[in-house]
Amino acid sequence: MSIHVCSPLYAHAVSLDQISTPSRVAGVDEGVSTAELGLAARNHGMPLEAMRYDLTPPGLHYLLIHYDIPFVDPATWSLRLDGLVDRPLTIDLDTLKALPARTVRSTMECAGNGRARLEPRPVSQPWLVEAVGTAEWTGVPLRDVLTAAGVSAGAVDVVFTGADHGVERGVEQDYQRKLTVAEALDPDVLLAYAMNGAPLAPQHGFPVRLLVPGWYGMTNVKWLTRVEVLDHEFNGFQQKAYVVRQSTDEPGEPITRIAPRALVIPPGFPDFMTRGRVVRPGLVTLEGRAWSGRAPVTGVEVSVDGGSTWSSAALAPDGGHRWAWRRWSHEWLATPGAHVVTARAVTADGETQPVEAPWNRGGFVNNAAHQIPVTCLEA
Amino acid sequence: MSIHVCSPLYAHAVSLDQISTPSRVAGVDEGVSTAELGLAARNHGMPLEAMRYDLTPPGLHYLLIHYDIPFVDPATWSLRLDGLVDRPLTIDLDTLKALPARTVRSTMECAGNGRARLEPRPVSQPWLVEAVGTAEWTGVPLRDVLTAAGVSAGAVDVVFTGADHGVERGVEQDYQRKLTVAEALDPDVLLAYAMNGAPLAPQHGFPVRLLVPGWYGMTNVKWLTRVEVLDHEFNGFQQKAYVVRQSTDEPGEPITRIAPRALVIPPGFPDFMTRGRVVRPGLVTLEGRAWSGRAPVTGVEVSVDGGSTWSSAALAPDGGHRWAWRRWSHEWLATPGAHVVTARAVTADGETQPVEAPWNRGGFVNNAAHQIPVTCLEA
C-alpha cells in the first residue's frame, strides 16, 4: 500500500563502494529488480515493428547510455587529438563539418542484447532482443584526422573519451574505449555529426560520436571529447568489462564485431500485456531483417514449428550497404493452432545462430535464434 | 544455461482467452516478469536529465503504445468525422494542414506513471517515475472541425479511434477513447500533426493524433482514423480500464486530468547499475520541473532529509504556457553522508503530493513525491 525510497540498497551509502557494487548473477527464479527496471526505463529497445523502416527513426533506435546524457554546448565543444602524434590538434565543430565527409549506413546493436534471456540472468541492462537500430551516419573519416595529426611510429592503440561521467563497479570514470591503430585507420570509421541527415540527437552523442560499422555499440563512443594515441595497449575499465568469460577471475575474450542475427517483425496483432501474437488462417507474410558485423549475411532460414524444420527466406540485396541489415521475407500459410516462428541468419563463412546460446558471466553476444509464439485463431 | 521461448505462458495458446489473460496484481516479493520487461523495453520513459530541455526531443519523450505502431500512409490517410453531425466529413492530410492551426505547449504524462512503485505491484507497464515529456504540438482545433460538421442537438460524447489494433484482457479492439461534447469543444484540444515543429514521429501518432492538454496520455489518441459523435455515453474498453478502484468488481472513478507532480533532475553523477547518485561537498543546485493538469502549480517544496523538513524552491514563470511544466531550482549545501532529496508541487487549489500514495488496482495516478538517495563523498 505504500511507496518506498528509490533503491533502498544504497539509501545509506556514504562511499562509492557502497553505492557501486560488484557485478552479480540473479538467483534462480529471481525476478527483474527495480535497479534493472530503472535501466530498462531509460535505455529502450527498438519496437520490432520498426524493422519496416530501412532507417530507424532516432527515437526508435535502441539506446544504451552508461551514465547520464551529458549536456554539451556545440559552440564551445572541441575535440582534442593528441598523444603519440606529430601535430596535436584541437578541432571545433565548424572546422570538423568543413572537412570532406562520408555517409555510412550501419546497423548498430548492443553487445548485451539478449542478456535477460540467459539463465541464470546476469544483472545489468535487461535486454530481451530489441537492442538494435539502423541509421545513416555522416561524418569525417577518423583516418583523415589521424593522418593530418601524423600518427608517430610506435603507436599501438587509439583511445576515445566521451563526456559521460559516472561510476561503475566502484570505478569513477569518463566513458572510454579503444581501437588498435589499424582498426582506427579503417576508412569506414567516422567522427559522426549527423544521423539520418540531421544533427545527432542528444541521446545519440551530440555533437560528435565515434561510428565503427560492424562493431557492437560500446565501441561507438558518444559525446566525444578526446582521441589519444598511445604507445601501449589500453586496458581501461570498459575494455575489461566487455568480455566473454565464465567467471570474473578470467580475463575473458574481448568483444568486437557483431555476431550474425535475424529478427522477425512480429506477425499479426499483439496482446497488450503478454505481447503474444494473433493471426487468422491464411497466407501471412513473415518478414524481418538480418545483419552481421562478421562475414556478410548470405541467407536467412525460417521455421514455423519452433526449429524442427527450416525453409530459405527471400533475402533482399544489400544495396551496397555492407554494414546495414538486409530485409528478408517468407510466405507462411497459417492454420489454426499454436505455432512458434523463428529465423536465423547464415553468413558467407557458414556461421549461423544457435537455438540455445552459450552462457557467459556478462550476458554478452547472445544471438540465439529469435522465437515468436503465434496463435492462429479459427477462421 | 539456455534460452527459452519468449513467453511460455502462451506458447500453446489457441484462443484469445489463452493469450490475453485477466489483469492481476503481483505476489509479495514477485519480481518483474518477462512480459512486464517486454513492455518496458518498448515503451520507454524520459531520462530525468532531459528535464533540462524546455521541449523534450521526440526520442526522449515518454511513449506508451498499447499494441503495435501502425504503418499509416499519409498519402491515403483520411479522418472520418461522423455520427450525430449535420454534415459528415472526410478530411485528408493536405486539407487538414490548410486549416487555421494553433500550437500548444503541453506536458503529457502516462496515467500509470509510478505503477511499479506501488506495493503490491499491479502487473502492467512497469513505470517507475519517468513517464512524462513536454512538446509543442501544432494542429487544428477540434472545435473548428466539429463546428464545420455541425454537432446535432442531443450529442453527448465524442469517440476517437486510432489505427492501432490489438487484444487486451480478451477484447480485440482498435484503441478508442472519448471526451464529452463540452470537453471536445475546448479550444486547446487539437488534431495535431506536428511535434516541436516537425511532422509527428511514427511512435507519436503520425500523421495525426488527438492532443488534450492537461489530461493523462491515454486520452491523446494516436494515429486517428475516426471521430464519431454519439447521442449516448460511450463506455468502451479503455474507458472502463483507466479508472481508480480497489477491486475489479467496482466501476471505479474515471481518470481524467493530470495530478500535480514535481520531479528532480538527479544531481551529481550516477552509478551505472543502481543509478545511485554521487555528489561532492559544496553547493549543489537542485532543479527540476513541476506540472499539473488540475489547478496550476503555484509552488514547489524541496527536502534534503527525506521529507522531515521542507524549503520553498524558486519557481520560474510559466511564460504563458498553462499546460507545460515549470522549472524550479533550489540551492543545497551538500555535506558528506547519505541524503534523500525529495520535492513536491503545490497548486493554486492547495493540492500537493503525498509521501505515500494510496494504492489502486490498476496502478494509476501515483503522484507520491519523488525521492532520490544521494551520496555525498568526503571532500
PDB file of C-alpha atoms in Angstrom, chain B residues 132-347:
ATOM      1  CA  VAL B 132       6.485  12.180 -18.964  1.00  0.00           C
ATOM      2  CA  GLY B 133       7.568  14.655 -21.632  1.00  0.00           C
ATOM      3  CA  THR B 134       6.801  18.136 -22.911  1.00  0.00           C
ATOM      4  CA  ALA B 135       6.347  19.198 -26.517  1.00  0.00           C
ATOM      5  CA  GLU B 136       4.849  21.899 -28.663  1.00  0.00           C
ATOM      6  CA  TRP B 137       2.001  20.351 -30.610  1.00  0.00           C
ATOM      7  CA  THR B 138       0.640  22.042 -33.725  1.00  0.00           C
ATOM      8  CA  GLY B 139      -2.718  21.228 -35.245  1.00  0.00           C
ATOM      9  CA  VAL B 140      -6.257  22.259 -35.972  1.00  0.00           C
ATOM     10  CA  PRO B 141      -8.578  22.902 -33.022  1.00  0.00           C
ATOM     11  CA  LEU B 142     -11.026  20.006 -32.907  1.00  0.00           C
ATOM     12  CA  ARG B 143     -13.710  22.597 -32.180  1.00  0.00           C
ATOM     13  CA  ASP B 144     -13.289  24.133 -35.649  1.00  0.00           C
ATOM     14  CA  VAL B 145     -13.817  20.780 -37.355  1.00  0.00           C
ATOM     15  CA  LEU B 146     -16.737  19.833 -35.122  1.00  0.00           C
ATOM     16  CA  THR B 147     -18.318  23.222 -35.814  1.00  0.00           C
ATOM     17  CA  ALA B 148     -17.864  22.753 -39.558  1.00  0.00           C
ATOM     18  CA  ALA B 149     -19.582  19.365 -39.318  1.00  0.00           C
ATOM     19  CA  GLY B 150     -22.318  20.780 -37.107  1.00  0.00           C
ATOM     20  CA  VAL B 151     -22.835  18.876 -33.860  1.00  0.00           C
ATOM     21  CA  SER B 152     -26.505  17.962 -33.632  1.00  0.00           C
ATOM     22  CA  ALA B 153     -28.696  18.652 -30.626  1.00  0.00           C
ATOM     23  CA  GLY B 154     -28.665  15.691 -28.278  1.00  0.00           C
ATOM     24  CA  ALA B 155     -24.965  14.920 -28.788  1.00  0.00           C
ATOM     25  CA  VAL B 156     -23.365  13.519 -25.633  1.00  0.00           C
ATOM     26  CA  ASP B 157     -19.916  12.026 -26.292  1.00  0.00           C
ATOM     27  CA  VAL B 158     -17.245  12.217 -28.983  1.00  0.00           C
ATOM     28  CA  VAL B 159     -15.331   8.981 -29.618  1.00  0.00           C
ATOM     29  CA  PHE B 160     -11.820   8.916 -31.073  1.00  0.00           C
ATOM     30  CA  THR B 161     -10.499   5.807 -32.834  1.00  0.00           C
ATOM     31  CA  GLY B 162      -6.840   5.075 -33.566  1.00  0.00           C
ATOM     32  CA  ALA B 163      -5.329   2.774 -36.199  1.00  0.00           C
ATOM     33  CA  ASP B 164      -3.611   0.650 -33.547  1.00  0.00           C
ATOM     34  CA  HIS B 165      -5.230  -2.746 -33.276  1.00  0.00           C
ATOM     35  CA  GLY B 166      -4.780  -5.446 -30.668  1.00  0.00           C
ATOM     36  CA  VAL B 167      -6.310  -7.504 -27.924  1.00  0.00           C
ATOM     37  CA  GLU B 168      -6.456  -6.647 -24.248  1.00  0.00           C
ATOM     38  CA  ARG B 169      -7.979  -8.724 -21.444  1.00  0.00           C
ATOM     39  CA  GLY B 170      -9.555 -10.880 -24.162  1.00  0.00           C
ATOM     40  CA  VAL B 171     -11.155  -7.987 -26.082  1.00  0.00           C
ATOM     41  CA  GLU B 172      -9.991  -7.417 -29.669  1.00  0.00           C
ATOM     42  CA  GLN B 173     -10.158  -3.714 -30.451  1.00  0.00           C
ATOM     43  CA  ASP B 174      -8.958  -0.608 -32.179  1.00  0.00           C
ATOM     44  CA  TYR B 175      -7.811   1.791 -29.479  1.00  0.00           C
ATOM     45  CA  GLN B 176     -10.673   4.162 -28.557  1.00  0.00           C
ATOM     46  CA  ARG B 177     -11.250   6.889 -26.011  1.00  0.00           C
ATOM     47  CA  LYS B 178     -13.923   9.555 -25.599  1.00  0.00           C
ATOM     48  CA  LEU B 179     -14.466  13.121 -24.476  1.00  0.00           C
ATOM     49  CA  THR B 180     -17.797  14.682 -23.647  1.00  0.00           C
ATOM     50  CA  VAL B 181     -19.005  17.211 -26.234  1.00  0.00           C
ATOM     51  CA  ALA B 182     -18.194  20.050 -23.825  1.00  0.00           C
ATOM     52  CA  GLU B 183     -14.629  18.751 -23.307  1.00  0.00           C
ATOM     53  CA  ALA B 184     -14.173  18.230 -27.052  1.00  0.00           C
ATOM     54  CA  LEU B 185     -15.127  21.856 -27.763  1.00  0.00           C
ATOM     55  CA  ASP B 186     -12.294  23.223 -25.581  1.00  0.00           C
ATOM     56  CA  PRO B 187     -10.203  25.411 -27.935  1.00  0.00           C
ATOM     57  CA  ASP B 188      -6.941  23.836 -26.667  1.00  0.00           C
ATOM     58  CA  VAL B 189      -7.935  20.357 -27.916  1.00  0.00           C
ATOM     59  CA  LEU B 190      -6.132  19.767 -31.217  1.00  0.00           C
ATOM     60  CA  LEU B 191      -5.994  17.412 -34.174  1.00  0.00           C
ATOM     61  CA  ALA B 192      -2.197  17.598 -34.008  1.00  0.00           C
ATOM     62  CA  TYR B 193       0.064  16.876 -36.981  1.00  0.00           C
ATOM     63  CA  ALA B 194       3.358  18.394 -35.768  1.00  0.00           C
ATOM     64  CA  MET B 195       5.520  17.979 -32.656  1.00  0.00           C
ATOM     65  CA  ASN B 196       8.188  20.584 -31.928  1.00  0.00           C
ATOM     66  CA  GLY B 197       7.756  21.926 -35.475  1.00  0.00           C
ATOM     67  CA  ALA B 198       8.293  18.600 -37.277  1.00  0.00           C
ATOM     68  CA  PRO B 199       5.817  16.010 -38.570  1.00  0.00           C
ATOM     69  CA  LEU B 200       4.849  13.568 -35.839  1.00  0.00           C
ATOM     70  CA  ALA B 201       7.278  10.683 -35.397  1.00  0.00           C
ATOM     71  CA  PRO B 202       5.658   7.289 -36.117  1.00  0.00           C
ATOM     72  CA  GLN B 203       5.594   6.432 -32.424  1.00  0.00           C
ATOM     73  CA  HIS B 204       3.854   9.694 -31.535  1.00  0.00           C
ATOM     74  CA  GLY B 205       0.867   9.135 -33.828  1.00  0.00           C
ATOM     75  CA  PHE B 206       1.872  10.007 -37.393  1.00  0.00           C
ATOM     76  CA  PRO B 207       0.182  11.523 -39.267  1.00  0.00           C
ATOM     77  CA  VAL B 208      -2.448  12.908 -36.841  1.00  0.00           C
ATOM     78  CA  ARG B 209      -3.191  12.430 -33.151  1.00  0.00           C
ATOM     79  CA  LEU B 210      -5.522  13.960 -30.625  1.00  0.00           C
ATOM     80  CA  LEU B 211      -3.954  16.372 -28.145  1.00  0.00           C
ATOM     81  CA  VAL B 212      -5.896  17.107 -24.958  1.00  0.00           C
ATOM     82  CA  PRO B 213      -3.698  19.386 -22.825  1.00  0.00           C
ATOM     83  CA  GLY B 214      -3.748  18.700 -19.100  1.00  0.00           C
ATOM     84  CA  TRP B 215      -5.159  15.161 -19.473  1.00  0.00           C
ATOM     85  CA  TYR B 216      -3.225  11.947 -18.957  1.00  0.00           C
ATOM     86  CA  GLY B 217      -1.777  10.415 -22.108  1.00  0.00           C
ATOM     87  CA  MET B 218      -4.418   7.737 -22.758  1.00  0.00           C
ATOM     88  CA  THR B 219      -6.897  10.384 -23.910  1.00  0.00           C
ATOM     89  CA  ASN B 220      -4.468  11.741 -26.537  1.00  0.00           C
ATOM     90  CA  VAL B 221      -5.392   9.093 -29.133  1.00  0.00           C
ATOM     91  CA  LYS B 222      -2.638   8.481 -31.708  1.00  0.00           C
ATOM     92  CA  TRP B 223      -2.981   7.524 -35.412  1.00  0.00           C
ATOM     93  CA  LEU B 224      -6.506   8.962 -35.513  1.00  0.00           C
ATOM     94  CA  THR B 225      -8.840   7.485 -38.115  1.00  0.00           C
ATOM     95  CA  ARG B 226     -12.311   8.451 -36.910  1.00  0.00           C
ATOM     96  CA  VAL B 227     -14.152  10.967 -34.752  1.00  0.00           C
ATOM     97  CA  GLU B 228     -17.719   9.905 -34.027  1.00  0.00           C
ATOM     98  CA  VAL B 229     -20.369  11.948 -32.212  1.00  0.00           C
ATOM     99  CA  LEU B 230     -22.781   9.863 -30.113  1.00  0.00           C
ATOM    100  CA  ASP B 231     -26.189  10.547 -28.594  1.00  0.00           C
ATOM    101  CA  HIS B 232     -25.261   8.460 -25.572  1.00  0.00           C
ATOM    102  CA  GLU B 233     -22.430   7.921 -23.172  1.00  0.00           C
ATOM    103  CA  PHE B 234     -19.539   5.848 -24.587  1.00  0.00           C
ATOM    104  CA  ASN B 235     -18.281   3.149 -22.250  1.00  0.00           C
ATOM    105  CA  GLY B 236     -15.702   1.269 -24.323  1.00  0.00           C
ATOM    106  CA  PHE B 237     -12.891  -0.951 -23.074  1.00  0.00           C
ATOM    107  CA  GLN B 238     -10.377   1.822 -22.359  1.00  0.00           C
ATOM    108  CA  GLN B 239     -12.976   3.934 -20.521  1.00  0.00           C
ATOM    109  CA  LYS B 240     -13.528   1.016 -18.157  1.00  0.00           C
ATOM    110  CA  ALA B 241      -9.815   0.233 -17.863  1.00  0.00           C
ATOM    111  CA  TYR B 242      -8.473   3.664 -16.893  1.00  0.00           C
ATOM    112  CA  VAL B 243     -10.261   4.012 -13.555  1.00  0.00           C
ATOM    113  CA  VAL B 244      -9.171   4.220  -9.926  1.00  0.00           C
ATOM    114  CA  ARG B 245     -10.639   1.340  -7.945  1.00  0.00           C
ATOM    115  CA  GLN B 246      -9.693  -1.143  -5.262  1.00  0.00           C
ATOM    116  CA  SER B 247     -11.055  -4.239  -6.993  1.00  0.00           C
ATOM    117  CA  THR B 248     -12.320  -5.201 -10.419  1.00  0.00           C
ATOM    118  CA  ASP B 249     -15.917  -5.537  -9.205  1.00  0.00           C
ATOM    119  CA  GLU B 250     -16.163  -1.767  -8.681  1.00  0.00           C
ATOM    120  CA  PRO B 251     -16.806   0.516 -11.689  1.00  0.00           C
ATOM    121  CA  GLY B 252     -14.205   2.917 -10.267  1.00  0.00           C
ATOM    122  CA  GLU B 253     -13.501   6.614 -10.690  1.00  0.00           C
ATOM    123  CA  PRO B 254     -12.625   7.652 -14.273  1.00  0.00           C
ATOM    124  CA  ILE B 255      -9.144   9.097 -14.748  1.00  0.00           C
ATOM    125  CA  THR B 256      -9.062  12.484 -16.453  1.00  0.00           C
ATOM    126  CA  ARG B 257      -6.643  15.321 -15.599  1.00  0.00           C
ATOM    127  CA  ILE B 258      -3.008  15.041 -14.556  1.00  0.00           C
ATOM    128  CA  ALA B 259      -2.389  15.207 -10.809  1.00  0.00           C
ATOM    129  CA  PRO B 260       0.274  17.672  -9.654  1.00  0.00           C
ATOM    130  CA  ARG B 261       3.855  16.406  -9.671  1.00  0.00           C
ATOM    131  CA  ALA B 262       7.386  17.736  -9.282  1.00  0.00           C
ATOM    132  CA  LEU B 263      10.403  15.742 -10.436  1.00  0.00           C
ATOM    133  CA  VAL B 264      14.059  16.297  -9.602  1.00  0.00           C
ATOM    134  CA  ILE B 265      16.905  16.158 -12.123  1.00  0.00           C
ATOM    135  CA  PRO B 266      19.134  13.629 -10.371  1.00  0.00           C
ATOM    136  CA  PRO B 267      22.095  15.644  -9.046  1.00  0.00           C
ATOM    137  CA  GLY B 268      25.771  14.766  -9.470  1.00  0.00           C
ATOM    138  CA  PHE B 269      26.666  11.623 -11.402  1.00  0.00           C
ATOM    139  CA  PRO B 270      25.243   8.104 -11.361  1.00  0.00           C
ATOM    140  CA  ASP B 271      26.368   4.599 -10.721  1.00  0.00           C
ATOM    141  CA  PHE B 272      25.654   2.633 -13.898  1.00  0.00           C
ATOM    142  CA  MET B 273      23.774  -0.220 -12.289  1.00  0.00           C
ATOM    143  CA  THR B 274      21.990   1.211  -9.273  1.00  0.00           C
ATOM    144  CA  ARG B 275      21.511   4.725 -10.720  1.00  0.00           C
ATOM    145  CA  GLY B 276      22.540   5.881  -7.243  1.00  0.00           C
ATOM    146  CA  ARG B 277      23.734   9.489  -7.291  1.00  0.00           C
ATOM    147  CA  VAL B 278      27.070  10.836  -6.133  1.00  0.00           C
ATOM    148  CA  VAL B 279      27.959  14.448  -5.289  1.00  0.00           C
ATOM    149  CA  ARG B 280      30.916  16.076  -3.605  1.00  0.00           C
ATOM    150  CA  PRO B 281      30.632  18.515  -0.683  1.00  0.00           C
ATOM    151  CA  GLY B 282      29.641  22.074  -1.514  1.00  0.00           C
ATOM    152  CA  LEU B 283      26.843  23.962  -3.180  1.00  0.00           C
ATOM    153  CA  VAL B 284      24.661  21.753  -5.391  1.00  0.00           C
ATOM    154  CA  THR B 285      21.887  23.307  -7.464  1.00  0.00           C
ATOM    155  CA  LEU B 286      18.848  21.065  -7.238  1.00  0.00           C
ATOM    156  CA  GLU B 287      16.473  21.623 -10.119  1.00  0.00           C
ATOM    157  CA  GLY B 288      13.600  20.016 -11.890  1.00  0.00           C
ATOM    158  CA  ARG B 289      10.138  20.598 -13.299  1.00  0.00           C
ATOM    159  CA  ALA B 290       6.640  20.722 -11.877  1.00  0.00           C
ATOM    160  CA  TRP B 291       3.243  20.468 -13.583  1.00  0.00           C
ATOM    161  CA  SER B 292      -0.440  19.892 -13.009  1.00  0.00           C
ATOM    162  CA  GLY B 293      -3.408  19.319 -15.299  1.00  0.00           C
ATOM    163  CA  ARG B 294      -5.685  20.372 -12.456  1.00  0.00           C
ATOM    164  CA  ALA B 295      -5.210  23.772 -10.768  1.00  0.00           C
ATOM    165  CA  PRO B 296      -1.950  25.481 -11.815  1.00  0.00           C
ATOM    166  CA  VAL B 297       1.262  24.849  -9.894  1.00  0.00           C
ATOM    167  CA  THR B 298       1.984  27.798  -7.591  1.00  0.00           C
ATOM    168  CA  GLY B 299       4.923  26.413  -5.618  1.00  0.00           C
ATOM    169  CA  VAL B 300       7.462  23.634  -5.221  1.00  0.00           C
ATOM    170  CA  GLU B 301       8.846  22.444  -1.895  1.00  0.00           C
ATOM    171  CA  VAL B 302      12.159  20.635  -1.557  1.00  0.00           C
ATOM    172  CA  SER B 303      13.518  18.451   1.213  1.00  0.00           C
ATOM    173  CA  VAL B 304      17.050  17.098   1.567  1.00  0.00           C
ATOM    174  CA  ASP B 305      16.271  14.928   4.591  1.00  0.00           C
ATOM    175  CA  GLY B 306      13.712  12.603   3.057  1.00  0.00           C
ATOM    176  CA  GLY B 307      10.700  14.773   3.886  1.00  0.00           C
ATOM    177  CA  SER B 308      11.285  15.745   7.526  1.00  0.00           C
ATOM    178  CA  THR B 309      11.788  19.419   6.704  1.00  0.00           C
ATOM    179  CA  TRP B 310      10.872  21.362   3.539  1.00  0.00           C
ATOM    180  CA  SER B 311      12.036  24.587   1.860  1.00  0.00           C
ATOM    181  CA  SER B 312      10.399  26.620  -0.893  1.00  0.00           C
ATOM    182  CA  ALA B 313      12.137  26.305  -4.252  1.00  0.00           C
ATOM    183  CA  ALA B 314      12.413  29.161  -6.751  1.00  0.00           C
ATOM    184  CA  LEU B 315       9.733  28.617  -9.420  1.00  0.00           C
ATOM    185  CA  ALA B 316      10.233  30.041 -12.921  1.00  0.00           C
ATOM    186  CA  PRO B 317       7.279  31.856 -14.531  1.00  0.00           C
ATOM    187  CA  ASP B 318       5.026  29.786 -16.769  1.00  0.00           C
ATOM    188  CA  GLY B 319       5.756  32.017 -19.778  1.00  0.00           C
ATOM    189  CA  GLY B 320       2.125  31.830 -20.824  1.00  0.00           C
ATOM    190  CA  HIS B 321       2.302  28.048 -21.226  1.00  0.00           C
ATOM    191  CA  ARG B 322      -0.531  26.977 -18.943  1.00  0.00           C
ATOM    192  CA  TRP B 323      -0.217  23.274 -19.818  1.00  0.00           C
ATOM    193  CA  ALA B 324       3.580  22.954 -19.699  1.00  0.00           C
ATOM    194  CA  TRP B 325       5.841  22.091 -16.821  1.00  0.00           C
ATOM    195  CA  ARG B 326       7.644  24.907 -14.949  1.00  0.00           C
ATOM    196  CA  ARG B 327      11.283  24.891 -13.982  1.00  0.00           C
ATOM    197  CA  TRP B 328      12.180  25.081 -10.294  1.00  0.00           C
ATOM    198  CA  SER B 329      15.533  25.268  -8.502  1.00  0.00           C
ATOM    199  CA  HIS B 330      16.945  25.225  -5.006  1.00  0.00           C
ATOM    200  CA  GLU B 331      20.494  25.622  -3.715  1.00  0.00           C
ATOM    201  CA  TRP B 332      21.702  22.859  -1.400  1.00  0.00           C
ATOM    202  CA  LEU B 333      24.918  22.873   0.621  1.00  0.00           C
ATOM    203  CA  ALA B 334      25.795  19.179   0.475  1.00  0.00           C
ATOM    204  CA  THR B 335      27.796  17.691   3.340  1.00  0.00           C
ATOM    205  CA  PRO B 336      29.387  14.226   3.442  1.00  0.00           C
ATOM    206  CA  GLY B 337      26.930  11.428   4.158  1.00  0.00           C
ATOM    207  CA  ALA B 338      23.699   9.860   2.931  1.00  0.00           C
ATOM    208  CA  HIS B 339      20.837  12.168   1.951  1.00  0.00           C
ATOM    209  CA  VAL B 340      17.410  11.750   0.382  1.00  0.00           C
ATOM    210  CA  VAL B 341      16.354  14.605  -1.891  1.00  0.00           C
ATOM    211  CA  THR B 342      12.636  14.968  -2.498  1.00  0.00           C
ATOM    212  CA  ALA B 343      10.295  17.577  -3.994  1.00  0.00           C
ATOM    213  CA  ARG B 344       6.554  18.179  -4.181  1.00  0.00           C
ATOM    214  CA  ALA B 345       4.381  20.526  -6.186  1.00  0.00           C
ATOM    215  CA  VAL B 346       1.650  22.689  -4.638  1.00  0.00           C
ATOM    216  CA  THR B 347      -1.240  24.042  -6.721  1.00  0.00           C
TER     217      THR B 347
END
